[in-house]
Short mmCIF file of N, CA and C in Angstrom, two decimals:
data_model
loop_
_atom_site.label_atom_id
_atom_site.label_comp_id
_atom_site.label_asym_id
_atom_site.label_seq_id
_atom_site.Cartn_x
_atom_site.Cartn_y
_atom_site.Cartn_z
N UNK A 20 90.49 92.47 108.33
CA UNK A 20 91.01 92.86 107.02
C UNK A 20 91.76 92.77 106.02
N UNK A 21 91.92 92.32 105.20
CA UNK A 21 92.74 92.52 104.27
C UNK A 21 93.20 93.98 103.55
N UNK A 22 93.73 94.05 103.66
CA UNK A 22 94.35 95.98 103.05
C UNK A 22 93.41 95.57 101.08
N UNK A 23 93.12 94.53 101.30
CA UNK A 23 92.27 95.07 99.79
C UNK A 23 90.81 95.29 100.59
N UNK A 24 90.35 94.91 101.14
CA UNK A 24 89.56 95.23 101.81
C UNK A 24 88.68 96.29 102.39
N UNK A 25 90.07 96.49 102.88
CA UNK A 25 89.84 98.28 103.97
C UNK A 25 89.30 99.16 102.60
N UNK A 26 91.01 99.17 101.79
CA UNK A 26 90.53 99.87 100.31
C UNK A 26 89.19 99.80 99.55
N UNK A 27 88.65 98.58 99.48
CA UNK A 27 87.45 98.87 98.70
C UNK A 27 86.57 99.44 99.75
N UNK A 28 86.49 99.14 100.76
CA UNK A 28 85.37 99.33 101.94
C UNK A 28 85.98 101.25 102.11
N UNK A 29 86.30 101.46 101.79
CA UNK A 29 86.76 102.79 101.37
C UNK A 29 86.56 103.59 100.46
N UNK A 30 86.99 103.66 99.30
CA UNK A 30 85.88 104.24 98.21
C UNK A 30 84.96 103.71 98.28
N UNK A 31 84.04 102.78 98.99
CA UNK A 31 82.67 102.51 98.60
C UNK A 31 82.09 102.90 99.05
N UNK A 32 82.43 104.40 100.30
CA UNK A 32 81.71 104.73 101.27
C UNK A 32 81.51 106.29 99.91
N UNK A 33 82.22 106.94 99.52
CA UNK A 33 82.33 108.15 98.35
C UNK A 33 82.33 109.02 99.07
N UNK A 34 83.70 109.14 100.19
CA UNK A 34 84.00 110.34 100.86
C UNK A 34 85.23 110.59 100.17
N UNK A 35 86.05 110.34 99.48
CA UNK A 35 87.51 110.07 98.89
C UNK A 35 87.37 110.66 97.79
N UNK A 36 85.83 109.09 96.91
CA UNK A 36 85.80 109.24 94.98
C UNK A 36 85.09 109.82 94.90
N UNK A 37 84.64 109.70 94.04
CA UNK A 37 82.47 110.28 93.55
C UNK A 37 82.49 108.79 92.92
N UNK A 38 83.77 108.31 91.99
CA UNK A 38 83.40 106.60 90.64
C UNK A 38 84.79 106.42 91.34
N UNK A 39 84.90 105.53 92.49
CA UNK A 39 86.18 104.51 92.79
C UNK A 39 85.86 103.53 91.72
N UNK A 40 85.36 102.61 90.61
CA UNK A 40 85.44 101.81 89.50
C UNK A 40 85.84 102.03 88.41
N UNK A 41 85.85 103.71 88.61
CA UNK A 41 86.99 104.17 86.78
C UNK A 41 88.43 104.24 88.14
N UNK A 42 88.73 103.99 88.40
CA UNK A 42 89.99 103.87 89.37
C UNK A 42 90.94 103.07 88.59
N UNK A 43 92.00 103.38 88.11
CA UNK A 43 93.22 101.82 87.14
C UNK A 43 93.93 101.20 88.52
N UNK A 44 93.86 100.43 87.70
CA UNK A 44 94.52 98.87 88.11
C UNK A 44 95.83 98.96 89.46
N UNK A 45 96.57 99.72 88.00
CA UNK A 45 97.54 100.67 88.14
C UNK A 45 97.66 101.21 89.94
N UNK A 46 97.27 102.49 89.33
CA UNK A 46 96.88 103.63 90.74
C UNK A 46 96.21 102.14 92.01
N UNK A 47 95.33 101.68 92.31
CA UNK A 47 94.93 100.74 93.25
C UNK A 47 95.76 99.97 93.71
N UNK A 48 96.60 99.50 92.49
CA UNK A 48 97.95 98.62 93.35
C UNK A 48 99.22 99.27 93.67
N UNK A 49 99.32 100.66 93.34
CA UNK A 49 99.71 101.66 93.98
C UNK A 49 99.72 102.28 94.96
N UNK A 50 98.31 102.72 95.40
CA UNK A 50 97.59 103.52 96.83
C UNK A 50 98.06 101.61 97.17
N UNK A 51 97.72 100.79 97.53
CA UNK A 51 97.79 99.38 98.13
C UNK A 51 99.31 99.63 98.56
N UNK A 52 100.36 99.82 98.05
CA UNK A 52 101.55 99.64 98.06
C UNK A 52 101.69 100.95 99.37
N UNK A 53 101.47 101.57 98.84
CA UNK A 53 102.29 102.94 100.29
C UNK A 53 101.05 103.04 101.71
N UNK A 54 99.73 102.44 100.90
CA UNK A 54 99.31 102.07 102.84
C UNK A 54 99.95 101.12 103.19
N UNK A 55 100.09 99.72 103.23
CA UNK A 55 101.02 98.51 103.61
C UNK A 55 102.21 99.30 104.21
N UNK A 56 103.30 100.26 103.30
CA UNK A 56 104.59 101.17 104.25
C UNK A 56 104.14 101.62 104.56
N UNK A 57 103.30 102.57 104.99
CA UNK A 57 103.20 103.19 105.86
C UNK A 57 102.12 102.97 107.27
N UNK A 58 101.75 102.35 107.00
CA UNK A 58 101.25 100.69 108.17
C UNK A 58 102.76 99.44 108.72
N UNK A 59 103.59 99.93 107.45
CA UNK A 59 104.38 99.43 108.30
C UNK A 59 105.48 100.59 109.23
N UNK A 60 105.92 102.21 109.21
CA UNK A 60 105.67 102.59 110.20
C UNK A 60 105.37 102.71 110.83
N UNK A 61 103.96 102.85 110.92
CA UNK A 61 102.92 102.87 112.45
C UNK A 61 103.43 101.75 113.35
N UNK A 62 103.59 100.30 112.67
CA UNK A 62 103.88 99.27 113.52
C UNK A 62 105.14 99.56 113.93
N UNK A 63 106.00 99.59 113.07
CA UNK A 63 107.91 100.03 113.36
C UNK A 63 107.35 101.15 114.99
N UNK A 64 106.93 102.72 114.27
CA UNK A 64 107.46 103.85 115.65
C UNK A 64 106.27 103.38 116.93
N UNK A 65 105.50 102.42 116.29
CA UNK A 65 103.98 101.86 117.88
C UNK A 65 105.34 100.77 118.78
N UNK A 66 106.11 100.37 118.72
CA UNK A 66 107.18 99.72 119.03
C UNK A 66 108.00 100.40 119.83
N UNK A 67 108.29 101.49 119.15
CA UNK A 67 109.33 102.15 120.05
C UNK A 67 109.08 103.20 120.97
N UNK A 68 107.50 103.36 121.05
CA UNK A 68 107.51 104.78 121.86
C UNK A 68 107.29 103.48 123.29
N UNK A 69 107.15 103.47 124.62
CA UNK A 69 107.43 103.71 125.63
C UNK A 69 106.42 103.52 126.65
N UNK A 70 105.86 102.39 127.69
CA UNK A 70 104.73 102.98 127.89
C UNK A 70 104.86 103.93 129.49
N UNK A 71 103.38 103.72 128.95
CA UNK A 71 102.75 104.64 129.98
C UNK A 71 103.04 105.08 131.04
N UNK A 72 103.80 106.09 131.69
CA UNK A 72 103.94 106.86 133.34
C UNK A 72 105.43 106.03 133.26
N UNK A 73 105.94 105.25 132.77
CA UNK A 73 107.46 105.10 132.76
C UNK A 73 108.18 105.40 132.56
N UNK A 74 108.73 106.67 133.59
CA UNK A 74 109.19 106.92 134.22
C UNK A 74 110.48 106.65 134.58
#
């Protein structure tokens, strides 16, 4: 699933907002950039965690 698909799917559930079709394209682009940055941060921090039980 691409980031655009994930955002479209999440907004289509209408839990986050009632009228996702009214969100300006600039705002959606900003949301996409924020999501990609957060996903990159999560992936980076997940790689730094040692394996469970590795004492």
